[in-house]
Short mmCIF file of C-alpha atoms in Angstrom, two decimals:
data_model
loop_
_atom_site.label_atom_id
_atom_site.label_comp_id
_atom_site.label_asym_id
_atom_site.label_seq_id
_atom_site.Cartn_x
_atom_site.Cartn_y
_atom_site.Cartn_z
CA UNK A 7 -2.44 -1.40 -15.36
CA UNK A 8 1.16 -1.87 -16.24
CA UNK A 9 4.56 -3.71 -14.83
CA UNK A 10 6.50 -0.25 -13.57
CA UNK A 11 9.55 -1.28 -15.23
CA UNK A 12 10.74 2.67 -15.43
CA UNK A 13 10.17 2.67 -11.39
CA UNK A 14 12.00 -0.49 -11.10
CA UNK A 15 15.09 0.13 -12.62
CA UNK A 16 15.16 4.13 -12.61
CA UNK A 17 14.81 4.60 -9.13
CA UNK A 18 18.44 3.02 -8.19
CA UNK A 19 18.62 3.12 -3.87
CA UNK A 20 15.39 3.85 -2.58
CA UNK A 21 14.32 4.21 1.56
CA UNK A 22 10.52 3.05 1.39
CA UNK A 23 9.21 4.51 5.44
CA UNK A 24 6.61 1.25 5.88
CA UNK A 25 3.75 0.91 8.14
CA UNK A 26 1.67 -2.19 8.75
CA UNK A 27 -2.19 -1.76 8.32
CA UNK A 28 -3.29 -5.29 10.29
CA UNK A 29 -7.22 -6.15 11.50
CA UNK A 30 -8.72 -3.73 13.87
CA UNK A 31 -7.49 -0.46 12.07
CA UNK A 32 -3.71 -0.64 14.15
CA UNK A 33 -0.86 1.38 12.13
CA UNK A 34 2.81 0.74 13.71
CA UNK A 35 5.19 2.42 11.90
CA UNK A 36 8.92 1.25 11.79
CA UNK A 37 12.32 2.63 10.51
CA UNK A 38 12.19 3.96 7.02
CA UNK A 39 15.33 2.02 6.31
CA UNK A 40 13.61 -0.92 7.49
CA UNK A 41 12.80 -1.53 3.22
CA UNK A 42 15.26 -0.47 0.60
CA UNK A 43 15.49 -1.38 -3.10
CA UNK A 44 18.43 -1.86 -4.69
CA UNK A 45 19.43 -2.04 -8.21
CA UNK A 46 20.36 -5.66 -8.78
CA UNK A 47 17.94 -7.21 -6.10
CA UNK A 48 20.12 -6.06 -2.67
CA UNK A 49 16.65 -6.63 -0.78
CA UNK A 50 13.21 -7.28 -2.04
CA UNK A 51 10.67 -5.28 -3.66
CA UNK A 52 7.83 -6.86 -3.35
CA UNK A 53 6.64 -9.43 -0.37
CA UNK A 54 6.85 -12.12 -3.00
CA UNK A 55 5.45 -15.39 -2.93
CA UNK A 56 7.08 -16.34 0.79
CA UNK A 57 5.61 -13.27 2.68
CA UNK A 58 1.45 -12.72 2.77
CA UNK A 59 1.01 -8.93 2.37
CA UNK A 60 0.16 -7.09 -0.01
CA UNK A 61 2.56 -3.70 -0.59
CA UNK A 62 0.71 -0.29 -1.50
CA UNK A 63 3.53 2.31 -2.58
CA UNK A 64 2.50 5.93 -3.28
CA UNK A 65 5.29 8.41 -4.61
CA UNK A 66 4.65 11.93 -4.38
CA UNK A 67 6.61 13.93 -7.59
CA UNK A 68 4.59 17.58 -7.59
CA UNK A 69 6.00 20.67 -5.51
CA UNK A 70 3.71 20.19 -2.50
CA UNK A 71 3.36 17.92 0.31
CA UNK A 72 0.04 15.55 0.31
CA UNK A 73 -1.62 12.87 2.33
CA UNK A 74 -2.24 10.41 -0.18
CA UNK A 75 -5.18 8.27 0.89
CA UNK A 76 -5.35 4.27 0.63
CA UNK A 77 -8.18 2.35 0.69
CA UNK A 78 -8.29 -1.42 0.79
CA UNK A 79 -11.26 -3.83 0.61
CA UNK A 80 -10.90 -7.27 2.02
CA UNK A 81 -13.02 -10.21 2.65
CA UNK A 82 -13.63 -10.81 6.16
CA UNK A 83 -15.36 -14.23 7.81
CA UNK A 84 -18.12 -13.32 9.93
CA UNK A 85 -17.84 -13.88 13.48
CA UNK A 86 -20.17 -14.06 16.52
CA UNK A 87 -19.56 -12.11 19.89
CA UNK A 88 -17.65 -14.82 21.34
CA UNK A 89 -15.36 -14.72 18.32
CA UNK A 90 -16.29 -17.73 16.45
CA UNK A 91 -17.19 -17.94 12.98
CA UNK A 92 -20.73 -18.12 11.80
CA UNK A 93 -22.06 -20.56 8.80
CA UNK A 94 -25.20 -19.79 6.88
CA UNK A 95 -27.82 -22.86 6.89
CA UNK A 96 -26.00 -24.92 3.71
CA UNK A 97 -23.00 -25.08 6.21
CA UNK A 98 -21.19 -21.74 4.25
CA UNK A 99 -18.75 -19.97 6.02
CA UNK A 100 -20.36 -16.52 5.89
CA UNK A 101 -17.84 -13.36 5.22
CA UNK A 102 -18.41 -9.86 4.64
CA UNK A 103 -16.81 -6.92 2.68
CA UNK A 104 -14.72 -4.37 4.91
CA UNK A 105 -13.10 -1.32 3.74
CA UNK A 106 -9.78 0.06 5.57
CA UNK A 107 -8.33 3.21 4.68
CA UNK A 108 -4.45 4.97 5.70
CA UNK A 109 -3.40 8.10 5.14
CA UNK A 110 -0.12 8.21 4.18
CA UNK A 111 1.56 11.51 4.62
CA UNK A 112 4.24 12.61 1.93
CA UNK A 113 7.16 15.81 1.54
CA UNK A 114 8.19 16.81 -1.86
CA UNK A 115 12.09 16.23 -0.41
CA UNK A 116 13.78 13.00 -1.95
CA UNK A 117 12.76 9.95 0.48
CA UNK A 118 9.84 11.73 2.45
CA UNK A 119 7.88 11.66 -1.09
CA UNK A 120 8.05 7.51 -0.74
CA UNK A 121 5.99 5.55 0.94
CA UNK A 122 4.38 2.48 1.59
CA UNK A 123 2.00 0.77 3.75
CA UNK A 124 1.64 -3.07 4.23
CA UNK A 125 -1.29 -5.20 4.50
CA UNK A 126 -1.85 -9.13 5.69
CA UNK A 127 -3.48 -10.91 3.19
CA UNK A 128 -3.49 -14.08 4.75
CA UNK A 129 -6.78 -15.03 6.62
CA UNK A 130 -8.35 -12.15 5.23
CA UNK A 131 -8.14 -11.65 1.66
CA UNK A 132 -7.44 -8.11 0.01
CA UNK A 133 -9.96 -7.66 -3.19
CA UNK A 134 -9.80 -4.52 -3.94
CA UNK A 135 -7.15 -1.50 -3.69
CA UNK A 136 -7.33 2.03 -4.74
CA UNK A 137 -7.39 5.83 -3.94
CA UNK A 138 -10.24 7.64 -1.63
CA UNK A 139 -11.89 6.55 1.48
CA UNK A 140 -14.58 4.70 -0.41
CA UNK A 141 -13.43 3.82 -3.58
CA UNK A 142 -15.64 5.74 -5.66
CA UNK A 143 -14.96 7.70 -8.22
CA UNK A 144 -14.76 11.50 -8.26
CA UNK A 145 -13.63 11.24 -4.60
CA UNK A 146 -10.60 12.91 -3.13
CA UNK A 147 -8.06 10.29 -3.82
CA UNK A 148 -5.16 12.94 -2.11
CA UNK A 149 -4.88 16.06 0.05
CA UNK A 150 -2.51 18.47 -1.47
CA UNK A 151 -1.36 20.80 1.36
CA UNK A 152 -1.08 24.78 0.11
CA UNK A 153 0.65 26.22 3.08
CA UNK A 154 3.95 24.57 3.92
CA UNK A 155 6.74 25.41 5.98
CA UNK A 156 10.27 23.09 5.00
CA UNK A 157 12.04 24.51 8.22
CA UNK A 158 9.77 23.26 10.24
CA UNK A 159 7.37 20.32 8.63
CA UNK A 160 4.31 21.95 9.60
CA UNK A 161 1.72 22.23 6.89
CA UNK A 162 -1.72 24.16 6.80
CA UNK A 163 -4.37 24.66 4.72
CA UNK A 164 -5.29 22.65 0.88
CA UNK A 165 -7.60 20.82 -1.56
CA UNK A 166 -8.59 17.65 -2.33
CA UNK A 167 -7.50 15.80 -5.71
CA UNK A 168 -9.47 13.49 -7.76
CA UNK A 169 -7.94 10.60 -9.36
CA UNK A 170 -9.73 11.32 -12.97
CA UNK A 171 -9.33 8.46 -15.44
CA UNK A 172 -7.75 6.28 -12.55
CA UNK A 173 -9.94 2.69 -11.67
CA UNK A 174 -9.69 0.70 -8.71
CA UNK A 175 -7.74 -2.08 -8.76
CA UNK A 176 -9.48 -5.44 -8.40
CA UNK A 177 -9.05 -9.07 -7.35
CA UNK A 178 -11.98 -10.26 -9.48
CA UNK A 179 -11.52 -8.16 -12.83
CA UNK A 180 -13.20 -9.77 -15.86
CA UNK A 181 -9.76 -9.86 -17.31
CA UNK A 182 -8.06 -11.51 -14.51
CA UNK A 183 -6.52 -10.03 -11.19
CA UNK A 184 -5.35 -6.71 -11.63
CA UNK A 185 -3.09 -7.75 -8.59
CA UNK A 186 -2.39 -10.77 -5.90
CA UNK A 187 -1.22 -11.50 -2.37
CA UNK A 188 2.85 -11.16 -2.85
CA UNK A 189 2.72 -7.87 -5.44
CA UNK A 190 3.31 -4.08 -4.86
CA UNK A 191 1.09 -1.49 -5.77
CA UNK A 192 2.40 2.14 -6.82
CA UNK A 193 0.26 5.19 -7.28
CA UNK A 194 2.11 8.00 -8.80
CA UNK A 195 0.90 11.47 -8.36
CA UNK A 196 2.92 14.15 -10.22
CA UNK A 197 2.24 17.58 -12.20
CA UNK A 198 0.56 17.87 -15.65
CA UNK A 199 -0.77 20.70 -17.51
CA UNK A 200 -2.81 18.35 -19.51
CA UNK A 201 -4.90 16.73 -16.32
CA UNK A 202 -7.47 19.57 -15.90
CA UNK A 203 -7.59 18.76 -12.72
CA UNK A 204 -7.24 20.84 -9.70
CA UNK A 205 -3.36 21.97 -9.76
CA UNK A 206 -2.73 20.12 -12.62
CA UNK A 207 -2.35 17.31 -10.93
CA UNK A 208 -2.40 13.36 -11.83
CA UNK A 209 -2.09 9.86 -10.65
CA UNK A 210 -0.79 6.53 -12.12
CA UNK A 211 -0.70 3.33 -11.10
CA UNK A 212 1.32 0.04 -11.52
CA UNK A 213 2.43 -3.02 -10.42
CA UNK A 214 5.58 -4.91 -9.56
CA UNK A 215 4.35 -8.49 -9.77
CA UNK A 216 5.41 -10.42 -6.63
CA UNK A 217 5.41 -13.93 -8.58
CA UNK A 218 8.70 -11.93 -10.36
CA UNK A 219 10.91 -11.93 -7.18
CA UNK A 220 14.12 -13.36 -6.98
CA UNK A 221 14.49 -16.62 -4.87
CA UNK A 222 17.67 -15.17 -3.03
CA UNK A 223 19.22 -12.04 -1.96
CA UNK A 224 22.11 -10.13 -1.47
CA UNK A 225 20.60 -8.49 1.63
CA UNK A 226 18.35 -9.62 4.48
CA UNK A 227 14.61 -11.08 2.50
CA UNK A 228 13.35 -8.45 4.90
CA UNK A 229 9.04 -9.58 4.00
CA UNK A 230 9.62 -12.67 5.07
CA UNK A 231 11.64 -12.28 8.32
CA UNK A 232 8.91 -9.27 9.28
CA UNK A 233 5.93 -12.52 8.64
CA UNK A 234 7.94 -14.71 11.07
CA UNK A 235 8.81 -12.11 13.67
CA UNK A 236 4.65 -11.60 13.70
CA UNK A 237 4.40 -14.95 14.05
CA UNK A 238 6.58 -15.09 16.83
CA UNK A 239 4.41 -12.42 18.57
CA UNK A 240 1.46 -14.30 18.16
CA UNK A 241 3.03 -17.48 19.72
CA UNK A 242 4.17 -15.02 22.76
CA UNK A 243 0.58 -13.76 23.37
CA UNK A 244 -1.05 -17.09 23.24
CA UNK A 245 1.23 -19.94 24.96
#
């Protein structure tokens, strides 16, 4: 795990598409100019400390297109049918481990090979992030699609890609957090002859630490007014 300094300052104007992954498994997506980075802080990079999400980038640099696929574990309290929260006999709040996984579709075309999808972290915290529906290793951490057709966007046939050498991320690593609520996650997937891995394929990962954010912006602090227009929902559906 590293601070993607290269990514930070190399990348110059970037159009991030973003979904949010909430409770219950619901994906809206929303405008892919919705998040931009700039080069000098124009809008933020990562939710920071003001906004409770955590960001999950993945950036697509081979020749094909690929679903890249995100799994997060979070800590969840446990609830009874009538939705209240159960305690164990010492008066513990009891909670229980849940995995979510999104599939995040990506072109190799400048923009469509960016992408990001954003989780709460709030009431429910996020403990673990990483590539493959269950977080072990040896699983398919990305589809690579074979068949591809850039007229039209339709893709057929592929494999599935193993992120070799590449660890889930953790909350509760023995040498501290490998990430918190506020930070962006990237996973990098590009082309090398020394992977030895199905199409020479290989991942990376790093992090843009949230706690590094700038206090103000030249641009809209676009995390933050997404948290209170949520918030604004939620007052709307329960008056």
């Amino acid at each position: 795990m590293s601070t993607d300094r290269w990514y930070r300052i190399g990348r110059g104007l970037l159009a991030v598409g973003l979904c949010l992954a909430g409770c219950g498994g619901t994906v809206t997506f929303f405008n892919p100019s919705f998040i931009n980075a700039f080069q000098g802080g124009y809008y933020p990079i990562t939710p920071g400390p003001e906004a409770a999400f955590v960001l999950v980038r993945v950036v697509n640099e081979t020749a094909d297109p690929a679903d890249f696929i995100v799994t997060i574990e979070r800590m969840v309290i446990v609830e009874d049918g009538d939705g209240n929260p159960q305690y164990d006999d010492d008066g513990n709040l009891l909670t229980t481990k849940e995995l979510q996984t999104v599939r995040l579709r990506t072109f190799p075309v400048a923009l469509a090979n960016d992408i990001g999808v954003l989780f709460p972290c709030a009431e429910s915290p996020v403990i673990r992030i990483g590539l493959g529906e269950n977080l072990l290793a040896g699983e398919p951490a990305a589809f690579i699609y074979e068949d591809y057709n850039p007229q039209t966007g339709v893709v057929g046939g592929g494999y599935g890609v193993a992120a070799e050498g590449l660890n889930t991320l953790s909350y509760f690593a023995a040498s501290g957090p490998n990430f918190v609520c506020g930070d962006t996650v990237v996973f990098r997937m590009f082309t090398s002859t020394a992977s030895g891995s199905a199409g020479n394929v290989k991942f990376q990962a790093f992090l843009q630490p949230g706690s590094e954010q700038p206090g103000v912006f030249a641009g809209p602090s676009t995390f933050v007014n997404y948290a209170q227009f949520l918030q604004s929902q939620v007052r709307e559906d329960n008056p």
